[in-house]
PDB file of C-alpha atoms and ligand atoms in Angstrom:
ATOM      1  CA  UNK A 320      53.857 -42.885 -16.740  1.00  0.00           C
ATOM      2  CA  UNK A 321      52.025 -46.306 -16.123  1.00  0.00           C
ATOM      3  CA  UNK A 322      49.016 -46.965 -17.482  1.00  0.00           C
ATOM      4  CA  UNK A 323      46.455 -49.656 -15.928  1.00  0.00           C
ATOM      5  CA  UNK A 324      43.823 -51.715 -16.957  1.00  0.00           C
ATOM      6  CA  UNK A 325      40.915 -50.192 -15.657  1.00  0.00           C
ATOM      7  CA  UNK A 326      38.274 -52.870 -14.706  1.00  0.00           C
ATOM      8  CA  UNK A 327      34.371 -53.058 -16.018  1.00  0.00           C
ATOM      9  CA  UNK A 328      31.470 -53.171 -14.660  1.00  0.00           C
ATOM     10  CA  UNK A 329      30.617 -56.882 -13.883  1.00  0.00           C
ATOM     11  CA  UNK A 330      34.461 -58.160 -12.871  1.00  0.00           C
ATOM     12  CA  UNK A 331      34.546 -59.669  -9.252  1.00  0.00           C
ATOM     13  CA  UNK A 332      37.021 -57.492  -8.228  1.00  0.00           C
ATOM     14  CA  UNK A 333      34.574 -54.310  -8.334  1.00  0.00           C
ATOM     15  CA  UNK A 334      31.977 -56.111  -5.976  1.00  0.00           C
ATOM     16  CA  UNK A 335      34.382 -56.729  -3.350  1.00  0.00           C
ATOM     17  CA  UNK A 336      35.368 -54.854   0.072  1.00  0.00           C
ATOM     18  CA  UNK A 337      38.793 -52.763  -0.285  1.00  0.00           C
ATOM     19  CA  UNK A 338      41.635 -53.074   3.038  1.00  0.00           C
ATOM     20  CA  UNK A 339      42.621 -50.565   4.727  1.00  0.00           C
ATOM     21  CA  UNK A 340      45.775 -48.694   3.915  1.00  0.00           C
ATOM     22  CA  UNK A 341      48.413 -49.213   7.051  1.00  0.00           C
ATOM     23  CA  UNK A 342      51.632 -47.491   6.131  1.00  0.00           C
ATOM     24  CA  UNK A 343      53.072 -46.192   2.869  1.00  0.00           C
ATOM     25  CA  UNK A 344      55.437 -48.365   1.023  1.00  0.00           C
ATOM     26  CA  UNK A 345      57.217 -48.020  -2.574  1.00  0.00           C
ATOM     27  CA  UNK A 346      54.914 -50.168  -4.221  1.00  0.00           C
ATOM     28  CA  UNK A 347      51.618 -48.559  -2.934  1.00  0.00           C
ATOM     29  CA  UNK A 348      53.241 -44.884  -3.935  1.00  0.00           C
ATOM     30  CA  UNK A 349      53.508 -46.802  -7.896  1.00  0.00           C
ATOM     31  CA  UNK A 350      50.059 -47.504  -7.757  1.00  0.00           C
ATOM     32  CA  UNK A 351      48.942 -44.102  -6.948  1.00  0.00           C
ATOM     33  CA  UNK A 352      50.987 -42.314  -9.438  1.00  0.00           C
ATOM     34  CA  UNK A 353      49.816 -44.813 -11.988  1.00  0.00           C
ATOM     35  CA  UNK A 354      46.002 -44.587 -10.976  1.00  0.00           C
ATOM     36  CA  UNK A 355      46.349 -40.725 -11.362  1.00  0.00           C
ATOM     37  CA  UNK A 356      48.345 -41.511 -15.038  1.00  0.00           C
ATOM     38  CA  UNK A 357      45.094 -44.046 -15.713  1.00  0.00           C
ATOM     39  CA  UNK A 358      42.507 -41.550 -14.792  1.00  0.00           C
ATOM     40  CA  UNK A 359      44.004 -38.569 -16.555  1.00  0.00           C
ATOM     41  CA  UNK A 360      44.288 -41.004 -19.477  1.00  0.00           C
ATOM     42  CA  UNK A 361      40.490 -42.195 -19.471  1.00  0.00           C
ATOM     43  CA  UNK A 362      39.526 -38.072 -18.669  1.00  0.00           C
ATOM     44  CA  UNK A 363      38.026 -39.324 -15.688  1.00  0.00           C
ATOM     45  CA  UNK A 364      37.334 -37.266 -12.347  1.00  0.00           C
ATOM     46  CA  UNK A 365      37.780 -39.902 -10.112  1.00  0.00           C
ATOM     47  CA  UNK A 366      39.231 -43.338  -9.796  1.00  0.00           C
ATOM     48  CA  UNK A 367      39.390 -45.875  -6.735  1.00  0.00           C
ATOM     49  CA  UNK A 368      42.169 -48.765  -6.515  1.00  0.00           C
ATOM     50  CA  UNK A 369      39.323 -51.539  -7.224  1.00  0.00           C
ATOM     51  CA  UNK A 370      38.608 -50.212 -10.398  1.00  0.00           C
ATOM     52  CA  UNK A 371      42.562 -51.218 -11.293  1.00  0.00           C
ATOM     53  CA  UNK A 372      41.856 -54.316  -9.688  1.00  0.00           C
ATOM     54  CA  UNK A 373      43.606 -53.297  -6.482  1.00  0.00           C
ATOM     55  CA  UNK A 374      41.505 -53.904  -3.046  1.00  0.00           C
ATOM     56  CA  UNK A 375      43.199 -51.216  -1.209  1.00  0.00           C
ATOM     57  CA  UNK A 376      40.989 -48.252   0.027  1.00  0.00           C
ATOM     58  CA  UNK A 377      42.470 -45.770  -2.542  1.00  0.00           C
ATOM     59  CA  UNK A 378      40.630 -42.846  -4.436  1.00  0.00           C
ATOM     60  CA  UNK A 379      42.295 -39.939  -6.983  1.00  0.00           C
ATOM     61  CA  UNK A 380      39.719 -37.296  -7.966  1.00  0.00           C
ATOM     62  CA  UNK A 381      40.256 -34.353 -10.122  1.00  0.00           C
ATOM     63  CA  UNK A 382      37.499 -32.069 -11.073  1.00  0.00           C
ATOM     64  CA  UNK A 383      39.362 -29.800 -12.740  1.00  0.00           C
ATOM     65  CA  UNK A 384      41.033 -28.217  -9.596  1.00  0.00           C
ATOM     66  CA  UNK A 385      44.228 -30.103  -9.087  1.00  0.00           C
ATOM     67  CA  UNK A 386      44.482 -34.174  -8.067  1.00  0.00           C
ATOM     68  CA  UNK A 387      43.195 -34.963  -5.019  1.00  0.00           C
ATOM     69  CA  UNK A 388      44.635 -38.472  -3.028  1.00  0.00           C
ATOM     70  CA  UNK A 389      42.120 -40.019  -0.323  1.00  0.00           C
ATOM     71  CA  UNK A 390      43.754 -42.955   1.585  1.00  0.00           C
ATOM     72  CA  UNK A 391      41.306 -44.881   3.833  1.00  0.00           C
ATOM     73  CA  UNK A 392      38.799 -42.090   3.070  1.00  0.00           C
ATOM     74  CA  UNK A 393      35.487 -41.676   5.122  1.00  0.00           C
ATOM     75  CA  UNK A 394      32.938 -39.161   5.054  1.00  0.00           C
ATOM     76  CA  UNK A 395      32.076 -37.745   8.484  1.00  0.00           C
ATOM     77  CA  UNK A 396      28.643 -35.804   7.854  1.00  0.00           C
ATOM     78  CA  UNK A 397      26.876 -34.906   4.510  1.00  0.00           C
ATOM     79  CA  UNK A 398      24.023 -32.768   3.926  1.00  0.00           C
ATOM     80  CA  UNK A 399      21.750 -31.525   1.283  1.00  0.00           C
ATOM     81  CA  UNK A 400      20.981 -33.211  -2.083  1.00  0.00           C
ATOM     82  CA  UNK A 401      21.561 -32.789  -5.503  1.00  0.00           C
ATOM     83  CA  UNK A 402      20.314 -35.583  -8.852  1.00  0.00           C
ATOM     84  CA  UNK A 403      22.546 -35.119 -11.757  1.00  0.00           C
ATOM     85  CA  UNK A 404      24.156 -37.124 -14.433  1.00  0.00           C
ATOM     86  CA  UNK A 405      26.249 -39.703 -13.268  1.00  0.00           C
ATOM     87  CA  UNK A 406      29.520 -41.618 -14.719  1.00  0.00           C
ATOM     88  CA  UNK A 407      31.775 -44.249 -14.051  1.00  0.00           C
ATOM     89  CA  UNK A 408      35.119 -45.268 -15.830  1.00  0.00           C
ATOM     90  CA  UNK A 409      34.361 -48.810 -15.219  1.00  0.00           C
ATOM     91  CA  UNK A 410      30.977 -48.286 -17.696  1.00  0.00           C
ATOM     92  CA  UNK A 411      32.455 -46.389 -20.532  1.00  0.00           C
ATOM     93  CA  UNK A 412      30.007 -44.568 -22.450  1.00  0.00           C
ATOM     94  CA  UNK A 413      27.372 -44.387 -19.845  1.00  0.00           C
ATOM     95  CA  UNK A 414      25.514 -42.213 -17.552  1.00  0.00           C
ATOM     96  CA  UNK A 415      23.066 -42.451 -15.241  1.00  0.00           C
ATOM     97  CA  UNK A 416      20.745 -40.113 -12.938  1.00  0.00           C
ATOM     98  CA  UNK A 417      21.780 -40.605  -9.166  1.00  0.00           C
ATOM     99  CA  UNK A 418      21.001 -38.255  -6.020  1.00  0.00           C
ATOM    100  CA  UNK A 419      23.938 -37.494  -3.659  1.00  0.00           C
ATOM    101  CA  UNK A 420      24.708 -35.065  -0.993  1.00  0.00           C
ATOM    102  CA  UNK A 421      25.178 -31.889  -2.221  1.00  0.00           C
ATOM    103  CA  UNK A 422      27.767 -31.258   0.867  1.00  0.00           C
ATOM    104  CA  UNK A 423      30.143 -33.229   2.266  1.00  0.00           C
ATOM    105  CA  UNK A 424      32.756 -33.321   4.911  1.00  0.00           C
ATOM    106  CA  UNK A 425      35.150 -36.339   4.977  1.00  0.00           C
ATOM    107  CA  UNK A 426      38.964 -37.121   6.051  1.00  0.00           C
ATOM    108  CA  UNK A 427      41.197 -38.909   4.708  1.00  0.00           C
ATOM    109  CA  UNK A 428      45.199 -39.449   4.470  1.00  0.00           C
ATOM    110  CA  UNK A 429      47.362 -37.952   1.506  1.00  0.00           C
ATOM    111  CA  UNK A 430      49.929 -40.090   0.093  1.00  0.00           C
ATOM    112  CA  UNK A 431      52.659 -38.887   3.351  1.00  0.00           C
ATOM    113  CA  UNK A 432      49.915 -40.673   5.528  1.00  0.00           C
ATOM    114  CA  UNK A 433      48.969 -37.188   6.559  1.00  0.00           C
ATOM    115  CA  UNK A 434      45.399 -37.517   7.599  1.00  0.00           C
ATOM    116  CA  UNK A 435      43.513 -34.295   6.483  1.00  0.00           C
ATOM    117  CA  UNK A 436      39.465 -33.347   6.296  1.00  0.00           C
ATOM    118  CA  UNK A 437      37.999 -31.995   3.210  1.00  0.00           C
ATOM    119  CA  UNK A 438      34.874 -29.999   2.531  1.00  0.00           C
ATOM    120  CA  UNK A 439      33.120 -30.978  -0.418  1.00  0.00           C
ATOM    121  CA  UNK A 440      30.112 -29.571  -2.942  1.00  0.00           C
ATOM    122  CA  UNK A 441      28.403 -30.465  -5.601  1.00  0.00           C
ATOM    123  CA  UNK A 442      30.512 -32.100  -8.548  1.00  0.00           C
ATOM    124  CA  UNK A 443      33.315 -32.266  -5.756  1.00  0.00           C
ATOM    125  CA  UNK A 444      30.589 -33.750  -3.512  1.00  0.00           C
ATOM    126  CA  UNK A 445      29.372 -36.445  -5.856  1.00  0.00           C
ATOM    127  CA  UNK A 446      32.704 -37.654  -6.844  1.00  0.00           C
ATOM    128  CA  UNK A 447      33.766 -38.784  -3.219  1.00  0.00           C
ATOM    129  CA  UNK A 448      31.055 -40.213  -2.094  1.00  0.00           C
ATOM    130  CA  UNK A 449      31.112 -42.447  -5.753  1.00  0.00           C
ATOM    131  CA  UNK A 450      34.655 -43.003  -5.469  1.00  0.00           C
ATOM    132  CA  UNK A 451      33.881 -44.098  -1.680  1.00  0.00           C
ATOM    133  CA  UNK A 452      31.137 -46.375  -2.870  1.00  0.00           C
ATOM    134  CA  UNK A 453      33.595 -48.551  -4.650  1.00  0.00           C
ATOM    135  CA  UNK A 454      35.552 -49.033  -1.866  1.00  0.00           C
ATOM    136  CA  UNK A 455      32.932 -50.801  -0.407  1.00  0.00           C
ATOM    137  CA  UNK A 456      31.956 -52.632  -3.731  1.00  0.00           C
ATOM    138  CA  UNK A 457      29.077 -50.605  -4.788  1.00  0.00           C
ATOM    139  CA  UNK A 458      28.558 -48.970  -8.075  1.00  0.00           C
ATOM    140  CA  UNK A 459      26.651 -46.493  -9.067  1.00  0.00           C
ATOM    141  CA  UNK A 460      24.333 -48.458 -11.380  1.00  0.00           C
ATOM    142  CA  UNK A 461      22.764 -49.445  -7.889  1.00  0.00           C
ATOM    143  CA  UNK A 462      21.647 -45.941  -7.332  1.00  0.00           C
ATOM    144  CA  UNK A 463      20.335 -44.972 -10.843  1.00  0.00           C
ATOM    145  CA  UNK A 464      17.265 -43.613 -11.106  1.00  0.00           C
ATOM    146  CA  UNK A 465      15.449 -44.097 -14.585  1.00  0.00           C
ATOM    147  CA  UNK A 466      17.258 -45.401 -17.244  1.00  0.00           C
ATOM    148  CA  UNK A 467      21.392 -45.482 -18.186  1.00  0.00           C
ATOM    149  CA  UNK A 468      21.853 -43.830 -21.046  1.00  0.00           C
ATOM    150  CA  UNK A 469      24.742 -43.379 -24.354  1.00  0.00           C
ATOM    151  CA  UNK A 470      26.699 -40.160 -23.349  1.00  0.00           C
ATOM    152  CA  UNK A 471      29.426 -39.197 -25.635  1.00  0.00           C
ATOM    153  CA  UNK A 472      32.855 -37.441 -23.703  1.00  0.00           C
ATOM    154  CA  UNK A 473      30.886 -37.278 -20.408  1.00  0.00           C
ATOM    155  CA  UNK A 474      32.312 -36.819 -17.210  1.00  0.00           C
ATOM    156  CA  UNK A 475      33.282 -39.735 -15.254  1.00  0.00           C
ATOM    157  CA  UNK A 476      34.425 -40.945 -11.995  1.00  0.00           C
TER     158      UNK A 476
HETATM  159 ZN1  LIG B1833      33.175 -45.216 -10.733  1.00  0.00          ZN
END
C-alpha cells in the first residue's frame, strides 16, 4: 500500500489537460493501485490521476459498491438532473451545491485496457462526470451554486 500526496485546490497541476492513456505498463498499474490506496485512505468516492499530480486520464470511484477503474473515460449521453451536495478531496472539508446529470452512460477502459460502457445514476452519476471534469482541469468550485460550505466527514470525490 502506497499512499500519495493528494493535490489542493489552487496547484497548477489541477488546472491542466490530462493525456491519454495508450497501453498499460508496470508503472501506470503502481499508480492505480496507489490512487485506489489514496482514495480509500482520504474516504473519498472518487479520485482522478491529476489530483496525485499525475496528467494521465485516470479516475477510481467507489460509492460504496466495489472500485471502479476508468482509463481515458468519456461519457457518451447523459440525461436528467439532479443538485446535491458536492465534494472534492482536493478541498478537504468542503462542499458545495452543483447540478449534474442524474443519468449517465460513458465507456471507458479497465486497467487490462478492456474498453467497457457503464450506466450511471445519481451518486454514481455525479461522481464520473466530477472525476471526468478534472481530467480536463475543471473543478467543481466552477459549478457551485450558492455558497461552499464547512462539512464535517462528507462524501467526497
Ligand atoms: Zn474532485
Amino acid at each position: 500500500m502506497a499512499l500519495r500526496t493528494i493535490r489542493l485546490l489552487g496547484d497548477p497541476v489541477l488546472g491542466k489537460v490530462c493525456r491519454e492513456v495508450k497501453e498499460m505498463t508496470p508503472k501506470t498499474k503502481i499508480l492505480i493501485e496507489d490512487m485506489l490506496d489514496t482514495m480509500y485512505d482520504a474516504c473519498g468516492v472518487g479520485l482522478a490521476a491529476p489530483q496525485v499530480g499525475v496528467l494521465r486520464r485516470i479516475v477510481t470511484i467507489d460509492i460504496g459498491d466495489g472500485p471502479i477503474v476508468m482509463i481515458n473515460p468519456r461519457i457518451l449521453s447523459s440525461d436528467g438532473e439532479q443538485t446535491d451536495g458536492e465534494g472534492c478531496l482536493s478541498l478537504p472539508g468542503k462542499a458545495g451545491k452543483v447540478t449534474r446529470p442524474n443519468h449517465v452512460i460513458a465507456r471507458a477502459f479497465d486497467e487490462d485496457m478492456q474498453e467497457y460502457e457503464i450506466e450511471a445514476t445519481e451518486l454514481l452519476a455525479r461522481a464520473i462526470c466530477h472525476e471526468i471534469d478534472h481530467l480536463e482541469g475543471h473543478m467543481y468550485t466552477e459549478l457551485v451554486e450558492g455558497d461552499i460550505y464547512d462539512v464535517e466527514g462528507g462524501e467526497e470525490e
